[in-house]
PDB file of C-alpha atoms and ligand atoms in Angstrom:
ATOM      1  CA  MET V 146     113.088 133.404 -35.380  1.00 90.00           C
ATOM      2  CA  LYS V 147     115.728 130.933 -36.505  1.00 96.00           C
ATOM      3  CA  ILE V 148     116.705 130.959 -40.202  1.00 98.00           C
ATOM      4  CA  GLU V 149     118.657 128.045 -41.660  1.00 98.00           C
ATOM      5  CA  LEU V 150     120.278 128.159 -45.099  1.00 98.00           C
ATOM      6  CA  LEU V 151     121.122 124.879 -46.845  1.00 98.00           C
ATOM      7  CA  LYS V 152     122.949 124.200 -50.099  1.00 98.00           C
ATOM      8  CA  GLU V 153     120.824 121.171 -50.914  1.00 98.00           C
ATOM      9  CA  VAL V 154     118.108 119.102 -49.299  1.00 98.00           C
ATOM     10  CA  ASP V 155     115.453 116.686 -50.535  1.00 98.00           C
ATOM     11  CA  SER V 156     112.593 118.974 -49.554  1.00 98.00           C
ATOM     12  CA  THR V 157     112.596 121.893 -47.128  1.00 98.00           C
ATOM     13  CA  ASN V 158     109.025 120.943 -46.182  1.00 98.00           C
ATOM     14  CA  ILE V 159     110.226 117.503 -45.047  1.00 98.00           C
ATOM     15  CA  TYR V 160     113.450 118.754 -43.439  1.00 98.00           C
ATOM     16  CA  ILE V 161     111.764 121.445 -41.359  1.00 98.00           C
ATOM     17  CA  LYS V 162     109.514 118.937 -39.595  1.00 97.00           C
ATOM     18  CA  LYS V 163     112.449 117.971 -37.357  1.00 97.00           C
ATOM     19  CA  TYR V 164     111.732 121.249 -35.554  1.00 97.00           C
ATOM     20  CA  LEU V 165     108.140 120.307 -34.773  1.00 96.00           C
ATOM     21  CA  ASP V 166     109.059 119.149 -31.272  1.00 95.00           C
ATOM     22  CA  GLY V 167     110.369 122.611 -30.390  1.00 93.00           C
ATOM     23  CA  ARG V 168     108.280 125.740 -29.952  1.00 90.00           C
ATOM     24  CA  GLU V 169     110.354 128.171 -31.970  1.00 96.00           C
ATOM     25  CA  ASP V 170     109.304 129.424 -35.405  1.00 97.00           C
ATOM     26  CA  VAL V 171     111.865 128.468 -38.045  1.00 98.00           C
ATOM     27  CA  ILE V 172     112.549 129.202 -41.701  1.00 98.00           C
ATOM     28  CA  VAL V 173     114.607 126.788 -43.784  1.00 98.00           C
ATOM     29  CA  CYS V 174     115.873 127.769 -47.242  1.00 98.00           C
ATOM     30  CA  ALA V 175     117.702 125.615 -49.756  1.00 98.00           C
ATOM     31  CA  GLU V 176     119.586 126.589 -52.893  1.00 98.00           C
ATOM     32  CA  ARG V 177     118.368 123.392 -54.542  1.00 98.00           C
ATOM     33  CA  GLN V 178     115.989 120.556 -53.666  1.00 98.00           C
ATOM     34  CA  SER V 179     116.552 117.015 -54.908  1.00 98.00           C
ATOM     35  CA  GLY V 180     112.971 115.959 -54.147  1.00 98.00           C
ATOM     36  CA  GLY V 181     110.883 119.125 -54.144  1.00 98.00           C
ATOM     37  CA  ARG V 182     107.235 118.393 -53.413  1.00 98.00           C
ATOM     38  CA  GLY V 183     104.213 120.027 -54.968  1.00 96.00           C
ATOM     39  CA  THR V 184     100.509 119.866 -54.235  1.00 92.00           C
ATOM     40  CA  LYS V 185      98.435 116.755 -55.024  1.00 86.00           C
ATOM     41  CA  GLY V 186     101.484 114.483 -54.647  1.00 91.00           C
ATOM     42  CA  ARG V 187     103.289 116.100 -57.572  1.00 93.00           C
ATOM     43  CA  SER V 188     107.000 116.873 -57.627  1.00 95.00           C
ATOM     44  CA  PHE V 189     108.325 120.428 -57.859  1.00 95.00           C
ATOM     45  CA  LEU V 190     111.366 121.142 -60.016  1.00 93.00           C
ATOM     46  CA  SER V 191     113.862 122.880 -57.733  1.00 96.00           C
ATOM     47  CA  GLU V 192     117.129 123.596 -59.529  1.00 96.00           C
ATOM     48  CA  ASN V 193     119.544 126.363 -58.524  1.00 98.00           C
ATOM     49  CA  GLY V 194     118.280 129.843 -59.310  1.00 98.00           C
ATOM     50  CA  GLY V 195     115.005 129.679 -57.409  1.00 98.00           C
ATOM     51  CA  VAL V 196     113.979 130.429 -53.850  1.00 98.00           C
ATOM     52  CA  TYR V 197     112.948 127.244 -52.008  1.00 98.00           C
ATOM     53  CA  LEU V 198     111.819 128.026 -48.526  1.00 98.00           C
ATOM     54  CA  SER V 199     109.712 126.515 -45.768  1.00 98.00           C
ATOM     55  CA  GLU V 200     108.417 128.349 -42.745  1.00 98.00           C
ATOM     56  CA  LEU V 201     107.356 126.493 -39.612  1.00 98.00           C
ATOM     57  CA  LYS V 202     105.088 128.625 -37.460  1.00 97.00           C
ATOM     58  CA  PHE V 203     103.379 127.725 -34.195  1.00 97.00           C
ATOM     59  CA  TYR V 204      99.956 129.142 -33.389  1.00 96.00           C
ATOM     60  CA  GLU V 205      98.115 129.550 -30.095  1.00 93.00           C
ATOM     61  CA  ASN V 206      94.667 130.501 -31.215  1.00 88.00           C
ATOM     62  CA  ILE V 207      93.752 129.864 -34.845  1.00 94.00           C
ATOM     63  CA  ALA V 208      90.553 127.902 -35.355  1.00 95.00           C
ATOM     64  CA  ALA V 209      90.767 125.178 -37.987  1.00 94.00           C
ATOM     65  CA  SER V 210      88.074 127.064 -39.900  1.00 92.00           C
ATOM     66  CA  ASP V 211      90.485 130.019 -40.273  1.00 94.00           C
ATOM     67  CA  ALA V 212      93.303 127.926 -41.743  1.00 95.00           C
ATOM     68  CA  PHE V 213      92.752 129.535 -45.137  1.00 95.00           C
ATOM     69  CA  MET V 214      94.298 132.737 -43.791  1.00 95.00           C
ATOM     70  CA  ILE V 215      97.640 130.924 -43.567  1.00 96.00           C
ATOM     71  CA  MET V 216      97.421 130.150 -47.266  1.00 95.00           C
ATOM     72  CA  ALA V 217      96.288 133.665 -48.138  1.00 97.00           C
ATOM     73  CA  ARG V 218      99.127 135.206 -46.120  1.00 97.00           C
ATOM     74  CA  ALA V 219     101.693 133.130 -48.029  1.00 98.00           C
ATOM     75  CA  ALA V 220     100.250 134.020 -51.448  1.00 98.00           C
ATOM     76  CA  VAL V 221     100.189 137.718 -50.555  1.00 98.00           C
ATOM     77  CA  ALA V 222     103.796 137.595 -49.264  1.00 98.00           C
ATOM     78  CA  VAL V 223     104.931 136.073 -52.574  1.00 98.00           C
ATOM     79  CA  CYS V 224     103.032 138.710 -54.590  1.00 98.00           C
ATOM     80  CA  LYS V 225     104.414 141.567 -52.492  1.00 98.00           C
ATOM     81  CA  THR V 226     107.928 140.178 -52.979  1.00 98.00           C
ATOM     82  CA  ALA V 227     107.514 140.035 -56.763  1.00 98.00           C
ATOM     83  CA  GLU V 228     105.973 143.521 -56.761  1.00 98.00           C
ATOM     84  CA  ARG V 229     109.076 144.929 -55.038  1.00 98.00           C
ATOM     85  CA  PHE V 230     111.039 143.820 -58.110  1.00 97.00           C
ATOM     86  CA  GLY V 231     108.555 145.211 -60.631  1.00 97.00           C
ATOM     87  CA  ALA V 232     106.545 142.046 -61.385  1.00 98.00           C
ATOM     88  CA  PHE V 233     102.801 142.082 -60.713  1.00 98.00           C
ATOM     89  CA  PRO V 234     101.399 138.569 -60.328  1.00 98.00           C
ATOM     90  CA  GLU V 235      97.828 137.496 -59.779  1.00 97.00           C
ATOM     91  CA  ILE V 236      96.641 134.874 -57.344  1.00 97.00           C
ATOM     92  CA  LYS V 237      94.874 131.909 -58.879  1.00 94.00           C
ATOM     93  CA  TRP V 238      92.629 130.675 -56.120  1.00 94.00           C
ATOM     94  CA  PRO V 239      93.491 129.238 -53.761  1.00 92.00           C
ATOM     95  CA  ASN V 240      97.202 129.978 -53.807  1.00 88.00           C
ATOM     96  CA  ASP V 241      99.008 129.718 -57.119  1.00 93.00           C
ATOM     97  CA  VAL V 242     100.881 132.855 -58.049  1.00 97.00           C
ATOM     98  CA  LEU V 243     100.764 133.486 -61.795  1.00 97.00           C
ATOM     99  CA  ILE V 244     102.109 135.921 -64.334  1.00 98.00           C
ATOM    100  CA  ASP V 245     100.607 135.766 -67.842  1.00 96.00           C
ATOM    101  CA  GLY V 246      98.808 132.595 -66.788  1.00 95.00           C
ATOM    102  CA  LYS V 247     102.094 130.848 -65.917  1.00 97.00           C
ATOM    103  CA  LYS V 248     103.265 129.811 -62.487  1.00 97.00           C
ATOM    104  CA  LEU V 249     105.766 132.168 -60.876  1.00 98.00           C
ATOM    105  CA  ALA V 250     105.544 130.425 -57.523  1.00 97.00           C
ATOM    106  CA  GLY V 251     103.996 127.359 -55.950  1.00 96.00           C
ATOM    107  CA  ILE V 252     102.885 127.080 -52.348  1.00 97.00           C
ATOM    108  CA  LEU V 253     102.495 123.872 -50.375  1.00 97.00           C
ATOM    109  CA  ILE V 254     100.919 124.154 -46.939  1.00 96.00           C
ATOM    110  CA  GLU V 255     100.866 121.407 -44.354  1.00 97.00           C
ATOM    111  CA  ASN V 256      98.900 122.264 -41.227  1.00 96.00           C
ATOM    112  CA  ILE V 257      98.975 120.359 -37.957  1.00 96.00           C
ATOM    113  CA  PHE V 258      95.561 120.409 -36.297  1.00 96.00           C
ATOM    114  CA  SER V 259      94.553 119.565 -32.754  1.00 95.00           C
ATOM    115  CA  ASP V 260      91.256 120.182 -30.897  1.00 94.00           C
ATOM    116  CA  GLY V 261      89.750 122.119 -33.782  1.00 96.00           C
ATOM    117  CA  HIS V 262      92.741 124.451 -33.949  1.00 97.00           C
ATOM    118  CA  VAL V 263      95.811 124.885 -36.102  1.00 97.00           C
ATOM    119  CA  LYS V 264      98.725 124.135 -33.789  1.00 96.00           C
ATOM    120  CA  ALA V 265     101.457 124.634 -36.348  1.00 97.00           C
ATOM    121  CA  SER V 266     101.852 125.031 -40.058  1.00 98.00           C
ATOM    122  CA  VAL V 267     104.561 124.399 -42.595  1.00 98.00           C
ATOM    123  CA  VAL V 268     104.345 126.871 -45.455  1.00 98.00           C
ATOM    124  CA  GLY V 269     106.537 125.783 -48.359  1.00 98.00           C
ATOM    125  CA  ILE V 270     107.207 128.270 -51.143  1.00 98.00           C
ATOM    126  CA  GLY V 271     109.070 127.746 -54.404  1.00 98.00           C
ATOM    127  CA  LEU V 272     109.647 130.993 -56.317  1.00 98.00           C
ATOM    128  CA  ASN V 273     111.249 131.046 -59.761  1.00 98.00           C
ATOM    129  CA  VAL V 274     113.970 133.707 -59.924  1.00 98.00           C
ATOM    130  CA  PHE V 275     116.273 132.708 -62.818  1.00 97.00           C
ATOM    131  CA  ASN V 276     116.120 128.916 -62.628  1.00 97.00           C
ATOM    132  CA  ASP V 277     116.048 126.914 -65.842  1.00 95.00           C
ATOM    133  CA  LEU V 278     112.420 126.160 -66.694  1.00 95.00           C
ATOM    134  CA  SER V 279     113.175 124.338 -69.968  1.00 93.00           C
ATOM    135  CA  GLY V 280     110.310 122.072 -70.889  1.00 93.00           C
ATOM    136  CA  LEU V 281     107.946 124.040 -68.651  1.00 94.00           C
ATOM    137  CA  GLU V 282     107.870 127.223 -70.766  1.00 93.00           C
ATOM    138  CA  ASP V 283     104.114 126.935 -71.284  1.00 96.00           C
ATOM    139  CA  ILE V 284     103.264 126.644 -67.604  1.00 96.00           C
ATOM    140  CA  ALA V 285     106.027 128.320 -65.597  1.00 97.00           C
ATOM    141  CA  ILE V 286     107.743 131.696 -65.620  1.00 98.00           C
ATOM    142  CA  SER V 287     110.581 133.322 -63.666  1.00 98.00           C
ATOM    143  CA  LEU V 288     111.200 136.806 -62.276  1.00 98.00           C
ATOM    144  CA  LEU V 289     114.080 137.131 -64.744  1.00 97.00           C
ATOM    145  CA  GLU V 290     111.776 136.471 -67.719  1.00 97.00           C
ATOM    146  CA  THR V 291     109.222 138.908 -66.355  1.00 97.00           C
ATOM    147  CA  THR V 292     111.416 141.787 -65.309  1.00 97.00           C
ATOM    148  CA  GLY V 293     114.608 141.257 -67.320  1.00 96.00           C
ATOM    149  CA  LEU V 294     116.495 142.021 -64.110  1.00 92.00           C
ATOM    150  CA  PRO V 295     119.486 139.878 -63.085  1.00 90.00           C
ATOM    151  CA  LEU V 296     118.201 139.394 -59.533  1.00 96.00           C
ATOM    152  CA  GLU V 297     120.209 137.508 -56.940  1.00 98.00           C
ATOM    153  CA  VAL V 298     118.405 134.609 -55.295  1.00 98.00           C
ATOM    154  CA  ALA V 299     119.558 135.723 -51.837  1.00 98.00           C
ATOM    155  CA  VAL V 300     118.066 139.194 -52.336  1.00 98.00           C
ATOM    156  CA  VAL V 301     114.690 137.768 -53.412  1.00 98.00           C
ATOM    157  CA  ARG V 302     114.806 135.207 -50.595  1.00 98.00           C
ATOM    158  CA  ASP V 303     115.461 137.883 -47.962  1.00 98.00           C
ATOM    159  CA  MET V 304     112.624 140.008 -49.344  1.00 98.00           C
ATOM    160  CA  LEU V 305     110.272 137.018 -49.163  1.00 98.00           C
ATOM    161  CA  ILE V 306     111.301 136.353 -45.562  1.00 98.00           C
ATOM    162  CA  GLU V 307     110.629 140.030 -44.781  1.00 98.00           C
ATOM    163  CA  MET V 308     107.226 139.951 -46.500  1.00 98.00           C
ATOM    164  CA  LEU V 309     106.253 136.855 -44.516  1.00 98.00           C
ATOM    165  CA  GLN V 310     106.627 138.956 -41.342  1.00 96.00           C
ATOM    166  CA  VAL V 311     104.429 141.804 -42.598  1.00 95.00           C
ATOM    167  CA  GLU V 312     100.804 142.039 -41.426  1.00 94.00           C
ATOM    168  CA  PHE V 313      98.328 141.301 -44.208  1.00 93.00           C
ATOM    169  CA  THR V 314      94.591 141.719 -44.703  1.00 95.00           C
ATOM    170  CA  PHE V 315      92.106 139.557 -46.562  1.00 95.00           C
ATOM    171  CA  GLU V 316      91.696 142.536 -48.896  1.00 96.00           C
ATOM    172  CA  ASP V 317      95.416 142.205 -49.811  1.00 97.00           C
ATOM    173  CA  TYR V 318      94.547 138.699 -50.994  1.00 97.00           C
ATOM    174  CA  LEU V 319      91.283 139.558 -52.763  1.00 97.00           C
ATOM    175  CA  SER V 320      92.809 142.511 -54.595  1.00 96.00           C
ATOM    176  CA  ARG V 321      95.229 140.133 -56.318  1.00 97.00           C
ATOM    177  CA  VAL V 322      92.575 137.628 -57.414  1.00 96.00           C
ATOM    178  CA  ARG V 323      91.550 138.802 -60.852  1.00 93.00           C
ATOM    179  CA  PHE V 324      88.913 136.293 -61.937  1.00 93.00           C
ATOM    180  CA  LEU V 325      86.053 137.398 -59.699  1.00 95.00           C
ATOM    181  CA  GLY V 326      83.076 138.396 -61.837  1.00 95.00           C
ATOM    182  CA  LYS V 327      84.448 136.430 -64.793  1.00 95.00           C
ATOM    183  CA  GLU V 328      83.519 133.132 -66.460  1.00 95.00           C
ATOM    184  CA  ILE V 329      85.727 130.215 -65.460  1.00 95.00           C
ATOM    185  CA  ASN V 330      85.867 126.488 -66.206  1.00 94.00           C
ATOM    186  CA  ILE V 331      85.346 124.185 -63.267  1.00 95.00           C
ATOM    187  CA  LEU V 332      86.573 120.636 -63.059  1.00 94.00           C
ATOM    188  CA  GLU V 333      84.754 118.631 -60.397  1.00 91.00           C
ATOM    189  CA  ASN V 334      85.627 114.919 -60.416  1.00 89.00           C
ATOM    190  CA  GLU V 335      84.835 113.938 -64.019  1.00 87.00           C
ATOM    191  CA  LYS V 336      82.431 116.841 -64.497  1.00 92.00           C
ATOM    192  CA  LYS V 337      83.401 120.023 -66.375  1.00 94.00           C
ATOM    193  CA  TYR V 338      81.258 123.141 -66.443  1.00 95.00           C
ATOM    194  CA  ARG V 339      81.327 126.910 -66.884  1.00 96.00           C
ATOM    195  CA  ALA V 340      80.457 129.234 -64.027  1.00 96.00           C
ATOM    196  CA  THR V 341      80.822 132.848 -63.031  1.00 97.00           C
ATOM    197  CA  ALA V 342      83.202 133.323 -60.104  1.00 96.00           C
ATOM    198  CA  ARG V 343      81.364 135.489 -57.565  1.00 97.00           C
ATOM    199  CA  GLN V 344      83.378 135.722 -54.359  1.00 96.00           C
ATOM    200  CA  ILE V 345      85.880 134.059 -52.085  1.00 97.00           C
ATOM    201  CA  LEU V 346      84.588 133.561 -48.574  1.00 96.00           C
ATOM    202  CA  SER V 347      86.792 134.170 -45.557  1.00 92.00           C
ATOM    203  CA  ASP V 348      87.082 130.400 -45.029  1.00 94.00           C
ATOM    204  CA  GLY V 349      88.592 130.137 -48.513  1.00 95.00           C
ATOM    205  CA  ARG V 350      85.634 128.583 -50.322  1.00 96.00           C
ATOM    206  CA  LEU V 351      84.678 129.936 -53.714  1.00 96.00           C
ATOM    207  CA  GLU V 352      81.160 131.051 -54.514  1.00 97.00           C
ATOM    208  CA  VAL V 353      80.169 130.598 -58.155  1.00 96.00           C
ATOM    209  CA  GLU V 354      77.000 131.149 -60.120  1.00 96.00           C
ATOM    210  CA  VAL V 355      75.723 128.487 -62.514  1.00 95.00           C
ATOM    211  CA  ASP V 356      72.479 129.112 -64.408  1.00 94.00           C
ATOM    212  CA  GLY V 357      71.438 131.764 -61.907  1.00 95.00           C
ATOM    213  CA  GLU V 358      72.104 129.520 -58.877  1.00 96.00           C
ATOM    214  CA  LEU V 359      74.854 130.110 -56.342  1.00 97.00           C
ATOM    215  CA  HIS V 360      77.133 127.222 -55.333  1.00 95.00           C
ATOM    216  CA  ILE V 361      79.915 127.160 -52.766  1.00 96.00           C
ATOM    217  CA  LEU V 362      82.928 125.092 -53.692  1.00 95.00           C
ATOM    218  CA  SER V 363      86.025 124.031 -51.822  1.00 94.00           C
ATOM    219  CA  ALA V 364      89.493 123.951 -53.386  1.00 90.00           C
ATOM    220  CA  ALA V 365      89.954 120.348 -52.236  1.00 85.00           C
ATOM    221  CA  GLU V 366      87.069 119.212 -54.447  1.00 88.00           C
ATOM    222  CA  ILE V 367      87.555 121.180 -57.636  1.00 89.00           C
ATOM    223  CA  SER V 368      90.126 122.805 -59.845  1.00 89.00           C
ATOM    224  CA  ILE V 369      89.573 125.805 -62.050  1.00 91.00           C
ATOM    225  CA  ARG V 370      90.810 126.840 -65.500  1.00 88.00           C
ATOM    226  CA  PHE V 371      90.448 130.195 -67.171  1.00 84.00           C
TER     227      PHE V 371
HETATM  228  C1  LIG M  39     102.846 123.480 -56.085  1.00 74.09           C
HETATM  229  O1  LIG M  39     102.721 124.438 -56.843  1.00 74.09           O
HETATM  230  O2  LIG M  39     102.499 122.342 -56.421  1.00 74.09           O
HETATM  231  C2  LIG M  39     103.466 123.706 -54.748  1.00 74.09           C
HETATM  232  C3  LIG M  39     104.950 123.734 -54.830  1.00 74.09           C
HETATM  233  C4  LIG M  39     105.635 124.037 -53.517  1.00 74.09           C
HETATM  234  C5  LIG M  39     107.133 124.004 -53.630  1.00 74.09           C
HETATM  235  C6  LIG M  39     107.826 124.413 -52.378  1.00 74.09           C
HETATM  236  S1  LIG M  39     109.559 124.643 -52.632  1.00 74.09           S
HETATM  237  C7  LIG M  39     109.825 124.731 -50.915  1.00 74.09           C
HETATM  238  C8  LIG M  39     108.922 123.692 -50.283  1.00 74.09           C
HETATM  239  N1  LIG M  39     109.579 122.402 -50.260  1.00 74.09           N
HETATM  240  C9  LIG M  39     108.962 121.518 -51.042  1.00 74.09           C
HETATM  241  O3  LIG M  39     109.313 120.350 -51.210  1.00 74.09           O
HETATM  242  N2  LIG M  39     107.875 122.081 -51.604  1.00 74.09           N
HETATM  243  C10 LIG M  39     107.724 123.462 -51.206  1.00 74.09           C
END
């Protein structure tokens, strides 16, 4: 697999798409992004001191209905990386990686579908190592804040690349989701309600219980708060 290291780029997720015409898996890392992209059209602060990485992977035989496993694999790889350095994040469904309720890492996945299958996917990961999170103290956290260790970005980056190659199971994902069985707040369009989180299905949908009734919700339609 080809690995490309850049000093600066607008967004590794955008840059890596130039490799879509090839067939080789690629990872692109940048020390800084000038236009880092987040989910839901948001931007993602990407100053020096974080790992900013995109992985382009081609698939032969993944049904579109199994695309959630790509997301789960990325979240687990980030958690396993943090764990190697003594930090123990949780996964906030579907794929935010949190410590003390604050974001340690964000994941942006862009899948390319054809004939009911995932043909390729771009997995973009931004992981806070010691980057300046001023102004975001209430919502973001770094490995340095968590562990007190002066970690080098390159060491964390290489560990993340290694963890992305490791086989994972759905149980690896579920074991890091800590809200199952607990009350959560659900935001669905303009509607807000409380529910008990019951389980995450293998297609990534969340089953919740409201007033004794089970409902199955998709991450595209709702957001959750603890
Ligand atoms: C989110 O939490 O909203 C997702 C953030 C994803 C950020 C990563 S950093 C590497 C890759 N390049 C981008 O522009 N975004 C992703």
